[in-house]
Every structure is written in structure tokens, then in C-alpha cells.
Short mmCIF file of C-alpha atoms and ligand atoms in Angstrom, two decimals:
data_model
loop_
_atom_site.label_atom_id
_atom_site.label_comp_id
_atom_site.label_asym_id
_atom_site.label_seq_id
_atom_site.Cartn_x
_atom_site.Cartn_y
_atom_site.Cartn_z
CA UNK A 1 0.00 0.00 0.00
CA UNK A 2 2.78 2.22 1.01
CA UNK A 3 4.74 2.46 -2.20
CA UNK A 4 2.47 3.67 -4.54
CA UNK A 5 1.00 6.48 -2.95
CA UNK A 6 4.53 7.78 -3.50
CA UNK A 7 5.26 6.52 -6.65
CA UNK A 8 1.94 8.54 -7.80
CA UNK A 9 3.42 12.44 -7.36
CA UNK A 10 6.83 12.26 -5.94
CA UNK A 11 7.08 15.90 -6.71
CA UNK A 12 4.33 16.58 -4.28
CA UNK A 13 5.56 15.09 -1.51
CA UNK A 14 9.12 16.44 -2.03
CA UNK A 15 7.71 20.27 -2.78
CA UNK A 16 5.34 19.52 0.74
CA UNK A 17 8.63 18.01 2.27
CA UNK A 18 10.55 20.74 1.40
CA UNK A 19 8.17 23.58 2.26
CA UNK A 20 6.46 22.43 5.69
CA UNK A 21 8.30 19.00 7.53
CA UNK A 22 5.68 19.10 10.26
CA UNK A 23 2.38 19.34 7.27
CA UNK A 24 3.83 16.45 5.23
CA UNK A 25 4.73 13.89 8.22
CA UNK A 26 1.27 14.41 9.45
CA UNK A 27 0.07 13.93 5.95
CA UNK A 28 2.01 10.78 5.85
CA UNK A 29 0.16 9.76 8.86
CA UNK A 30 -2.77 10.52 8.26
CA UNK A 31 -2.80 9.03 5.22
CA UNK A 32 -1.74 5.65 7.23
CA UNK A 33 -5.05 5.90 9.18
CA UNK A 34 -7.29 6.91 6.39
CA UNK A 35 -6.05 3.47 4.81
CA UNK A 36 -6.60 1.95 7.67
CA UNK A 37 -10.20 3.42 8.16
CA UNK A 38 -11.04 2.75 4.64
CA UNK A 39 -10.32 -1.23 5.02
CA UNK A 40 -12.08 -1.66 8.13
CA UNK A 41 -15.27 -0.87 6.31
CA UNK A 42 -14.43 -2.45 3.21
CA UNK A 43 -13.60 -0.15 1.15
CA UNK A 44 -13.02 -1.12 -2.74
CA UNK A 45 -9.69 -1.02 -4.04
CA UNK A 46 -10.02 2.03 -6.35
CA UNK A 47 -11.67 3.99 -3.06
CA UNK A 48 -8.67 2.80 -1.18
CA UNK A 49 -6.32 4.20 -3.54
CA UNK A 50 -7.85 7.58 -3.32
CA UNK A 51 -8.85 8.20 -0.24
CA UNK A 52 -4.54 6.94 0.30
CA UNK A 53 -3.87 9.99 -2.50
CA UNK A 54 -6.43 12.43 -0.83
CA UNK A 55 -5.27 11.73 2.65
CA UNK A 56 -1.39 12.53 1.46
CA UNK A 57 -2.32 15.40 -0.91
CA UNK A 58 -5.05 16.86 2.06
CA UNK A 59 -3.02 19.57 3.09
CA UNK A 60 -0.94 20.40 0.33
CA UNK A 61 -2.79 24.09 -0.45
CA UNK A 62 -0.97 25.24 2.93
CA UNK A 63 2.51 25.39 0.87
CA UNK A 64 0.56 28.37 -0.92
CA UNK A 65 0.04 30.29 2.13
CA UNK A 66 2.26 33.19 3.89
CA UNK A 67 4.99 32.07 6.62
CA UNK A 68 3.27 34.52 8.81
CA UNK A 69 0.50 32.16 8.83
CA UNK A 70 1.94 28.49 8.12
CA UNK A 71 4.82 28.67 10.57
CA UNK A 72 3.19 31.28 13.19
CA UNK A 73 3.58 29.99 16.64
CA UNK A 74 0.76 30.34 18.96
CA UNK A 75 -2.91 30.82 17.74
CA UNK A 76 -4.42 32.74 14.84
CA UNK A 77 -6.59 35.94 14.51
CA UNK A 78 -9.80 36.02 13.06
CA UNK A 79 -8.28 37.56 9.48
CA UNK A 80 -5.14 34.67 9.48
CA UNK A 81 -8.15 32.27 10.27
CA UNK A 82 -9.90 32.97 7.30
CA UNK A 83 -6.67 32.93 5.05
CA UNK A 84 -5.78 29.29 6.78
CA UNK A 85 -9.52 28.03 5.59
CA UNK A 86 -8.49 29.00 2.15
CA UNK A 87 -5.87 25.73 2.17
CA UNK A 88 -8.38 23.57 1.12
CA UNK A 89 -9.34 25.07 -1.90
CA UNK A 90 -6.23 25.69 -2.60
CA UNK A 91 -5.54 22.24 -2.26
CA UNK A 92 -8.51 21.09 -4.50
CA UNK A 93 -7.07 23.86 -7.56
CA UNK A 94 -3.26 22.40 -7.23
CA UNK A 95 -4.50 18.79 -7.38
CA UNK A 96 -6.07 19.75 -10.78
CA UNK A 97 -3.58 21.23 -12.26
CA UNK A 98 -1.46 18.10 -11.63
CA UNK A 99 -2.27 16.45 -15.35
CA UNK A 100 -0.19 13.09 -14.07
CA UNK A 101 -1.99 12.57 -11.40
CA UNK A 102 -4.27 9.53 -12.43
CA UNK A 103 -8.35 10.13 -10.83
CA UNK A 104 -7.52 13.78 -9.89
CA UNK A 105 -11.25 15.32 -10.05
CA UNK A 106 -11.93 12.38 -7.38
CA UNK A 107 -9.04 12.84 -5.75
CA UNK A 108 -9.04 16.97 -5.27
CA UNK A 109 -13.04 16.51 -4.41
CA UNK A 110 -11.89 14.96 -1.58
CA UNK A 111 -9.22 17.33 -0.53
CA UNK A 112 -11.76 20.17 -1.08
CA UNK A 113 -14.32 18.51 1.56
CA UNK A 114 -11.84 17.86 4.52
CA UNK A 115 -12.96 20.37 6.64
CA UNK A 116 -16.71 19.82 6.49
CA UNK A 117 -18.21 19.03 9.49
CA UNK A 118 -21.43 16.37 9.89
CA UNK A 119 -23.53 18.99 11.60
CA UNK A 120 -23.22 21.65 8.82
CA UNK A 121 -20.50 24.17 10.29
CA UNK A 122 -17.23 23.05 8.42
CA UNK A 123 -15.96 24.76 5.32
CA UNK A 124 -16.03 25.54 2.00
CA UNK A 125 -19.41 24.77 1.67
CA UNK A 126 -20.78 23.84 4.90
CA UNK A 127 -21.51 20.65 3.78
CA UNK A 128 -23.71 18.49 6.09
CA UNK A 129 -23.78 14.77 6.57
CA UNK A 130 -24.43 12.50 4.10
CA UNK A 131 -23.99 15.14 1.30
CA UNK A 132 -20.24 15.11 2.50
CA UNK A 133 -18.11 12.87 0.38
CA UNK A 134 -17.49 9.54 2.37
CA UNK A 135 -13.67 9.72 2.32
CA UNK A 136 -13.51 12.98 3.15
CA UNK A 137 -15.18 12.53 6.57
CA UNK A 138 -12.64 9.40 6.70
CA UNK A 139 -9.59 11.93 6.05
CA UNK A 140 -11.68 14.27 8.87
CA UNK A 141 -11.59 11.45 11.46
CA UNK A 142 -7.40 10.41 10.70
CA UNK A 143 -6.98 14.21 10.37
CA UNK A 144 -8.71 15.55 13.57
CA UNK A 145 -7.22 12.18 15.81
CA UNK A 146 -3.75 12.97 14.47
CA UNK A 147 -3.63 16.65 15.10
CA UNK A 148 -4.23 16.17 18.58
CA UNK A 149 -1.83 13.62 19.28
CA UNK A 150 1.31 14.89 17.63
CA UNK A 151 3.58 17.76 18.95
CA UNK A 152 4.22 21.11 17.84
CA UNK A 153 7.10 22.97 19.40
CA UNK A 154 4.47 25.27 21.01
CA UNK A 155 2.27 22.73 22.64
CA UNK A 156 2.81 19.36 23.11
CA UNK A 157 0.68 16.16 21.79
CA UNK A 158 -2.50 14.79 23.53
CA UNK A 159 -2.27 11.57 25.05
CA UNK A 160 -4.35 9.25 23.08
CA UNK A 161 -7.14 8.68 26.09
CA UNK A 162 -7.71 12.43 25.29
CA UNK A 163 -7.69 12.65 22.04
CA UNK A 164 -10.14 9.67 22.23
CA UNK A 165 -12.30 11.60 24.30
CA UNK A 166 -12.79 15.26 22.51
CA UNK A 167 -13.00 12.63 19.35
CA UNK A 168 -16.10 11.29 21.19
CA UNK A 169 -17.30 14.44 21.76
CA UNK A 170 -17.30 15.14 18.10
CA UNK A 171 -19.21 12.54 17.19
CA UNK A 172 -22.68 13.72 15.16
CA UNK A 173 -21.25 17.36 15.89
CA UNK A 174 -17.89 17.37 13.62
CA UNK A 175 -17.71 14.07 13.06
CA UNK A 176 -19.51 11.07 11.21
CA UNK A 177 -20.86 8.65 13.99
CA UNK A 178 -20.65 5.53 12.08
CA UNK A 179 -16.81 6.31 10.63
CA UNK A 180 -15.87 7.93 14.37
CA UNK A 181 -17.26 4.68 15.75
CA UNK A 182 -15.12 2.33 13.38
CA UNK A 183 -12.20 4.12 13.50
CA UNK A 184 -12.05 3.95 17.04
CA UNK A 185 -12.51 0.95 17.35
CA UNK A 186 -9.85 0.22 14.63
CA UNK A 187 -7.55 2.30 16.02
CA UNK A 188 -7.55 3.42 18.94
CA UNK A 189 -8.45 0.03 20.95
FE1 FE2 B 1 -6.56 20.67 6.51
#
């Protein structure tokens, strides 16, 4: 599974690599879990392979944005808020302008969805439920557990028994109940 969601745009990862460590290891994880996610419910092959892609490629409209924003340390204002929300959309637009990147409408639909939330308040489009595209509320779950775990020089990672528990929290609010359920128990057992 591993090799060939690098073998599909090498030049991705290394421009993500090169431009943000921190963004593409937790895109390498995340991806990881999405996989993971995606099997325990029986995903298909081809929806494996993309929701692999989207999960890698999810955060790659951040290399767009400012350092003042990417690399600030501490939280963001309202204003650098609404510049960060632009990285998904950015994300979706990069993805298809990447001709060699085999299913790339599928792929960068996903991408642009990753920040929907199941009751209605995520972004772009405020998607809600089941009009959010499956794997994108599986990249949401990996993305959201994965966050809070891992450490950023200015604050340092949840344990897991936390980040378990504000996951629960989410469930039916940011989160899809029946892919928060399976992932836990996939997971995080
Ligand atoms: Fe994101």
C-alpha cells in the first residue's frame, strides 16, 4: 500500500517536504489511518487508492500560504483564520492542475471537503452529513485524531485517552458517527 502512494506524485511530496516538515509527516500519517479506516469498512480497491492519494495530498494548499500564517507559533486571529480556511481550496485547484496525477477530479473533491463538518459548520461549503463525500469525513476522522496527538514545538501532543475523548465528543457534531465509531474501534483500541 505504502509504495504507490509515493510513486503517484513524488514531486508533491518532495515540494510539501521541502516547504512544511511538520504538514507532510502528518500527511504521511494521516494518510496511514485513512487506509486503515477505509479497510475496516471495506472499502473497494479504487476507493482505497484515493482516499490513500487524498489523505497525502489533504493539506498540500498550505505550501501556498504566507509564513506569517503556516509557521506562526501560537494561535491565529480572526483575518489569518480565514486565510488558513483558504488551504483547502487551494488544495482542491493544485490537485487539478497536476495532469499526471491519475483520478484527480476524485481525488481533489476529496481534498476540497476535509474540513466539512457532519452537523453543517465546516468549510467551503458547509456541507452536512451524508452530502459530505465519504472519504472525506474518513480523512476528517485520521486528520482531527492525528492533530491532537502529535507535537508542535508550542504545545505538546494529547495523550491518546484524550484525544479519544474530545473525538467522542465530536461525534454527530464534527464528526460522522458511524466512521468515528469504526475508526475507534480500529484504532484506537
Ligand atoms: Fe486541513
Amino acid at each position: 500500500m505504502d509504495s504507490w502512494i509515493y510513486s503517484i506524485a513524488p514531486h508533491l511530496d518532495r515540494a510539501m517536504q521541502a516547504r512544511d516538515g511538520h504538514t507532510s509527516q502528518h500527511c504521511d500519517r494521516v494518510a496511514r489511518m485513512a487506509v486503515r479506516l477505509g479497510e475496516a469498512i471495506n472499502l473497494e480497491q479504487h476507493d482505497l487508492l484515493v482516499v490513500a492519494m487524498a489523505a497525502r495530498l489533504h493539506d498540500i494548499g498550505k505550501i501556498d500560504l504566507p509564513d506569517s500564517i503556516l509557521f506562526k507559533r501560537g494561535a491565529l486571529n480572526d483575518a489569518e483564520w480565514a486565510i488558513m480556511r483558504t488551504h483547502s481550496t487551494r488544495g482542491e485547484r493544485f490537485i487539478l492542475d497536476q495532469r499526471d496525477i491519475p483520478f484527480r477530479e476524485e481525488i481533489a473533491r476529496i481534498v476540497r471537503h476535509h474540513h466539512e463538518h457532519w452537523d453543517g459548520t465546516g468549510y467551503p461549503d458547509g456541507l452536512q452529513g451524508e452530502a459530505i463525500p465519504l472519504l472525506s469525513r474518513i480523512v476528517s476522522v485520521a486528520d482531527s485524531h492525528d492533530a491532537m496527538t502529535s507535537s508542535r514545538p508550542y504545545h505538546p501532543g494529547r495523550t491518546h485517552a484524550a484525544a479519544r475523548s474530545i473525538l467522542v465528543a465530536e461525534r454527530g457534531v464534527k464528526h460522522d458517527p458511524a466512521m468515528l465509531d469504526t475508526y475507534l474501534a480500529a484504532i484506537t483500541r
